[in-house]
Amino acid sequence: MYHKALFVLTLIFAPCMASAGTSKIEVVCSFSILEDWCHQILKDKGLIHSLVPIKGELHEYQLSAQDVVRLKRSQVVVGFSPDSEAWLHDWAKSSPNHRVLWLGVNEDGTRLPSHGWTDPLLVMSMVTRLCAELNKTDPNLNVSHVQMLKEAQSVDSELKALFSTLPAERRKLVTQHPSLNPFAARYGIKIVGTLLESSSGEAADTSARHFSRLLKSIRADGVRVIVTDEGHNQEMAKRLASDAGIPSPIALNFESLPSAQGSSWKSMMVLQGRMLHEALMLR
Ligand SMILES: [Zn+2]
């Protein structure tokens, strides 16, 4: 009798126990910012991996054999856009059984602006979709993105207050690649020009004609700040600053978290935002 009861109990609880033990969903993200969002939503319910390593180059990344194994094994693959992660788009095209959840591509096919993760409002819509997709893939997860929405809201309030203190004549800059357009649009800053015009071409070169056009715009608009991408070649930007007679470029990173532990999209936005604000205010 005892044994029979135990057997029935085991039958009742076995599915729950099994699901508690194996409910981790395997997610592969293209880069560390998306990995952070997945962590914030899934917490200990996910095994999450970022393909581009910390401080790696997002647009020109190349998949390793180990990456491909990870991608095939994962239940969800998350990227921002086929434009900025063409290497992941290429993999998806050759892997018909797998789909990438492009957070920067709406369900109707329209696309968010390039580097949309620098605008907290766009982030709110992206994490909403991400959370819905994770719950759809595995309804046992039952995860929420409410905390993430609150964080994006608080980042936005802080940056809005900070950048509202900038005088009109200091609200302009030049960037190395088109990384800050959504940020600038949100906080009332004008991007006067960009050294590398292609959103997916950090490696592309700047023509002499483009360089002299930029120099003219910097002088005409009274730009004092050139933002470069931390870890990338600064030579062209330094020459531009020196020819224009303005301070050396400031290297920022809105594209990768500074370390695997203890850093988040939220801390990146606030820290890099404060550095940008200080440069615009004081130079
Ligand atoms: Zn970029």
Coordinates of C-alpha atoms and ligand atoms in Angstrom, one line a residue:
M1 CA 0.0 0.0 0.0
Y2 CA 2.8 2.4 1.0
H3 CA 4.7 1.5 -2.1
K4 CA 1.7 2.1 -4.2
A5 CA 1.1 5.6 -2.7
L6 CA 4.7 6.5 -3.2
F7 CA 4.4 5.3 -6.8
V8 CA 1.3 7.5 -7.4
L9 CA 3.0 10.5 -5.7
T10 CA 6.1 10.0 -7.9
L11 CA 3.9 10.0 -10.9
I12 CA 2.2 13.3 -9.9
F13 CA 5.4 15.1 -8.9
A14 CA 7.7 13.7 -11.5
P15 CA 6.8 16.1 -14.3
C16 CA 7.2 19.1 -12.0
M17 CA 10.5 17.8 -10.6
A18 CA 11.7 17.1 -14.1
S19 CA 10.6 20.5 -15.3
A20 CA 12.2 22.2 -12.3
G21 CA 15.5 20.5 -13.0
T22 CA 15.5 20.9 -16.8
S23 CA 13.7 24.1 -17.3
K24 CA 16.8 26.1 -18.3
I25 CA 16.3 27.4 -21.8
E26 CA 19.4 27.6 -24.0
V27 CA 19.6 31.0 -25.6
V28 CA 22.4 32.3 -27.9
C29 CA 22.7 36.1 -28.4
S30 CA 24.7 38.0 -30.9
F31 CA 26.3 40.3 -28.4
S32 CA 26.6 41.1 -24.7
I33 CA 23.9 43.8 -24.5
L34 CA 21.2 41.3 -25.7
E35 CA 22.8 38.7 -23.4
D36 CA 22.3 41.1 -20.4
W37 CA 18.6 41.6 -21.3
C38 CA 18.1 37.8 -21.5
H39 CA 19.8 37.4 -18.1
Q40 CA 17.6 40.1 -16.5
I41 CA 14.5 38.4 -17.8
L42 CA 15.4 34.7 -17.4
K43 CA 17.6 35.0 -14.3
D44 CA 18.5 31.4 -13.3
K45 CA 16.1 29.9 -15.8
G46 CA 18.4 30.3 -18.8
L47 CA 21.7 29.2 -20.1
I48 CA 22.7 32.3 -22.1
H49 CA 25.7 32.8 -24.3
S50 CA 26.9 35.8 -26.2
L51 CA 28.7 35.1 -29.5
V52 CA 30.7 38.4 -29.8
P53 CA 33.0 38.3 -26.8
I54 CA 33.3 41.3 -24.4
K55 CA 34.9 44.2 -26.2
G56 CA 34.7 42.2 -29.5
E57 CA 33.7 43.8 -32.8
L58 CA 30.0 43.4 -33.4
H59 CA 29.6 44.2 -37.1
E60 CA 32.5 42.2 -38.5
Y61 CA 32.4 39.2 -36.2
Q62 CA 33.1 35.7 -37.7
L63 CA 31.5 32.6 -36.3
S64 CA 33.8 29.9 -34.9
A65 CA 33.0 26.2 -35.3
Q66 CA 32.1 26.1 -31.6
D67 CA 29.7 29.1 -32.1
V68 CA 27.9 27.0 -34.8
V69 CA 27.5 24.1 -32.4
R70 CA 26.1 26.4 -29.8
L71 CA 23.7 28.0 -32.3
K72 CA 22.4 24.6 -33.5
R73 CA 21.8 23.4 -29.9
S74 CA 20.0 26.6 -28.7
Q75 CA 16.3 26.9 -28.4
V76 CA 16.3 30.7 -29.1
V77 CA 18.8 32.8 -31.1
V78 CA 18.6 36.5 -30.5
G79 CA 20.1 39.3 -32.6
F80 CA 19.4 43.0 -33.2
S81 CA 19.3 43.3 -37.0
P82 CA 20.5 41.6 -40.2
D83 CA 22.1 44.9 -41.0
S84 CA 24.3 45.1 -38.0
E85 CA 25.0 41.4 -37.6
A86 CA 25.2 40.3 -41.2
W87 CA 27.3 37.3 -40.1
L88 CA 24.4 35.9 -38.1
H89 CA 22.0 36.6 -40.9
D90 CA 24.2 34.6 -43.2
W91 CA 24.2 31.7 -40.8
A92 CA 20.4 31.8 -40.5
K93 CA 20.0 31.8 -44.3
S94 CA 22.0 28.6 -44.5
S95 CA 20.2 27.0 -41.5
P96 CA 16.6 26.6 -42.5
N97 CA 15.6 24.8 -39.3
H98 CA 16.7 27.7 -37.2
R99 CA 15.3 31.2 -36.8
V100 CA 16.8 34.3 -35.4
L101 CA 14.6 36.6 -33.3
W102 CA 15.7 40.0 -34.6
L103 CA 14.7 42.5 -31.9
G104 CA 15.3 45.4 -34.2
V105 CA 12.9 44.1 -36.9
N106 CA 9.2 44.5 -36.1
E107 CA 6.7 41.8 -36.9
D108 CA 5.5 43.8 -39.9
G109 CA 9.1 43.8 -41.3
T110 CA 9.8 47.5 -40.4
R111 CA 13.1 48.1 -38.8
L112 CA 14.1 50.1 -35.7
P113 CA 16.9 52.6 -36.3
S114 CA 20.4 51.2 -36.4
H115 CA 21.9 50.8 -32.9
G116 CA 18.4 51.1 -31.4
W117 CA 19.6 49.8 -28.1
T118 CA 20.9 53.3 -27.2
D119 CA 17.4 54.6 -26.8
P120 CA 15.7 53.3 -23.7
L121 CA 12.2 53.6 -25.2
L122 CA 13.2 51.3 -28.1
V123 CA 14.7 49.0 -25.5
M124 CA 11.4 48.8 -23.7
S125 CA 9.7 47.6 -26.8
M126 CA 12.5 45.1 -27.6
V127 CA 12.5 43.5 -24.1
T128 CA 8.7 43.2 -24.3
R129 CA 9.0 41.2 -27.5
L130 CA 12.0 39.2 -26.1
C131 CA 10.1 38.2 -23.0
A132 CA 7.0 37.2 -25.0
E133 CA 9.1 35.1 -27.4
L134 CA 10.9 33.3 -24.5
N135 CA 7.5 32.5 -22.8
K136 CA 6.1 31.3 -26.1
T137 CA 9.1 29.0 -26.7
D138 CA 8.8 27.5 -23.3
P139 CA 5.5 28.3 -21.5
N140 CA 6.9 26.7 -18.3
L141 CA 9.3 29.6 -17.9
N142 CA 6.6 32.1 -17.0
V143 CA 9.2 34.9 -16.9
S144 CA 8.6 38.6 -16.7
H145 CA 10.2 41.7 -18.1
V146 CA 8.6 44.2 -15.7
Q147 CA 11.9 44.8 -13.8
M148 CA 13.7 45.4 -17.1
L149 CA 11.0 48.0 -18.1
K150 CA 11.5 49.8 -14.8
E151 CA 15.3 49.9 -15.4
A152 CA 14.9 51.3 -18.9
Q153 CA 12.5 53.9 -17.5
S154 CA 15.0 54.9 -14.8
V155 CA 17.9 55.1 -17.3
D156 CA 15.7 57.3 -19.5
S157 CA 14.7 59.6 -16.6
E158 CA 18.4 60.0 -15.5
L159 CA 19.7 60.7 -19.0
K160 CA 16.8 63.1 -19.9
A161 CA 17.5 65.1 -16.7
L162 CA 21.3 65.1 -17.4
F163 CA 21.2 66.1 -21.1
S164 CA 18.5 68.8 -20.4
T165 CA 21.3 70.8 -18.8
L166 CA 23.3 71.2 -22.0
P167 CA 23.1 74.6 -23.7
A168 CA 21.9 74.5 -27.3
E169 CA 25.3 75.4 -28.8
R170 CA 26.9 72.3 -27.1
R171 CA 24.4 69.8 -28.4
K172 CA 26.4 68.6 -31.4
L173 CA 29.0 66.0 -32.1
V174 CA 30.7 63.8 -34.8
T175 CA 30.9 60.0 -34.3
Q176 CA 33.2 57.3 -35.7
H177 CA 30.4 55.1 -36.9
P178 CA 26.6 55.6 -36.8
S179 CA 26.4 54.2 -33.2
L180 CA 24.6 57.0 -31.4
N181 CA 21.8 58.2 -33.7
P182 CA 18.9 56.9 -31.6
F183 CA 20.6 58.2 -28.4
A184 CA 21.1 61.6 -30.0
A185 CA 17.5 61.7 -31.3
R186 CA 16.2 60.9 -27.8
Y187 CA 18.2 63.4 -25.9
G188 CA 18.2 66.3 -28.3
I189 CA 21.7 66.1 -29.7
K190 CA 22.7 66.7 -33.3
I191 CA 25.0 64.2 -35.1
V192 CA 26.8 66.6 -37.5
G193 CA 28.6 63.8 -39.3
T194 CA 30.1 60.3 -39.1
L195 CA 33.5 59.2 -40.1
L196 CA 32.5 55.7 -41.3
E197 CA 29.1 56.0 -42.9
S198 CA 28.2 52.3 -43.2
S199 CA 26.4 51.0 -40.1
S200 CA 28.1 47.6 -40.6
G201 CA 31.5 48.7 -41.8
E202 CA 33.8 49.6 -38.9
A203 CA 36.6 48.5 -41.2
A204 CA 35.6 50.7 -44.1
D205 CA 37.8 53.6 -44.9
T206 CA 37.0 57.3 -45.0
S207 CA 37.5 59.0 -48.4
A208 CA 39.5 62.2 -48.6
R209 CA 36.4 63.9 -49.9
H210 CA 34.3 62.8 -47.0
F211 CA 37.0 63.8 -44.6
S212 CA 37.2 67.4 -45.9
R213 CA 33.4 67.6 -45.9
L214 CA 33.4 66.6 -42.3
L215 CA 36.0 69.1 -41.5
K216 CA 33.9 71.9 -43.0
S217 CA 30.8 70.8 -41.1
I218 CA 32.8 70.7 -37.8
R219 CA 34.0 74.3 -38.4
A220 CA 30.6 75.5 -39.6
D221 CA 28.6 74.0 -36.7
G222 CA 31.2 74.7 -34.0
V223 CA 31.5 71.0 -33.1
R224 CA 33.9 70.4 -30.1
V225 CA 33.4 66.7 -29.6
I226 CA 34.3 63.7 -31.7
V227 CA 33.2 60.4 -30.3
T228 CA 35.3 57.3 -31.3
D229 CA 34.7 53.6 -30.7
E230 CA 36.7 52.3 -27.8
G231 CA 39.2 49.7 -28.9
H232 CA 39.1 50.7 -32.6
N233 CA 41.6 52.6 -34.7
Q234 CA 41.5 56.3 -33.7
E235 CA 43.9 57.7 -36.2
M236 CA 41.5 59.2 -38.6
A237 CA 39.4 60.8 -35.9
K238 CA 42.6 62.2 -34.2
R239 CA 43.7 63.8 -37.5
L240 CA 40.2 65.2 -38.0
A241 CA 40.2 66.8 -34.5
S242 CA 43.7 68.1 -34.9
D243 CA 42.9 69.6 -38.4
A244 CA 39.8 71.2 -36.9
G245 CA 41.7 72.5 -33.9
I246 CA 39.4 70.9 -31.4
P247 CA 40.2 68.6 -28.4
S248 CA 41.2 65.0 -29.1
P249 CA 38.4 62.5 -29.6
I250 CA 36.7 60.8 -26.7
A251 CA 36.5 57.0 -26.9
L252 CA 33.1 55.6 -25.7
N253 CA 31.6 52.2 -25.9
F254 CA 27.8 51.9 -26.4
E255 CA 28.2 48.5 -28.1
S256 CA 29.6 46.1 -25.6
L257 CA 29.5 45.6 -21.9
P258 CA 32.9 46.3 -20.2
S259 CA 33.0 42.9 -18.4
A260 CA 31.2 39.6 -18.2
Q261 CA 30.3 40.2 -14.5
G262 CA 28.7 43.1 -12.8
S263 CA 28.0 45.2 -15.9
S264 CA 24.7 45.7 -17.5
W265 CA 23.0 47.6 -20.3
K266 CA 21.8 50.0 -17.6
S267 CA 25.2 50.7 -16.1
M268 CA 26.7 51.1 -19.6
M269 CA 24.1 53.6 -20.7
V270 CA 24.4 55.7 -17.5
L271 CA 28.3 55.6 -17.4
Q272 CA 28.8 56.2 -21.1
G273 CA 26.0 58.8 -21.1
R274 CA 27.7 60.7 -18.2
M275 CA 31.1 60.7 -20.0
L276 CA 29.5 62.0 -23.2
H277 CA 27.6 64.7 -21.3
E278 CA 30.8 65.8 -19.6
A279 CA 32.6 66.0 -22.9
L280 CA 29.9 68.1 -24.5
M281 CA 29.6 70.3 -21.4
L282 CA 33.3 71.0 -20.8
R283 CA 35.1 71.0 -24.1
Ligands
ZN1 ZN 28.0 49.6 -34.2

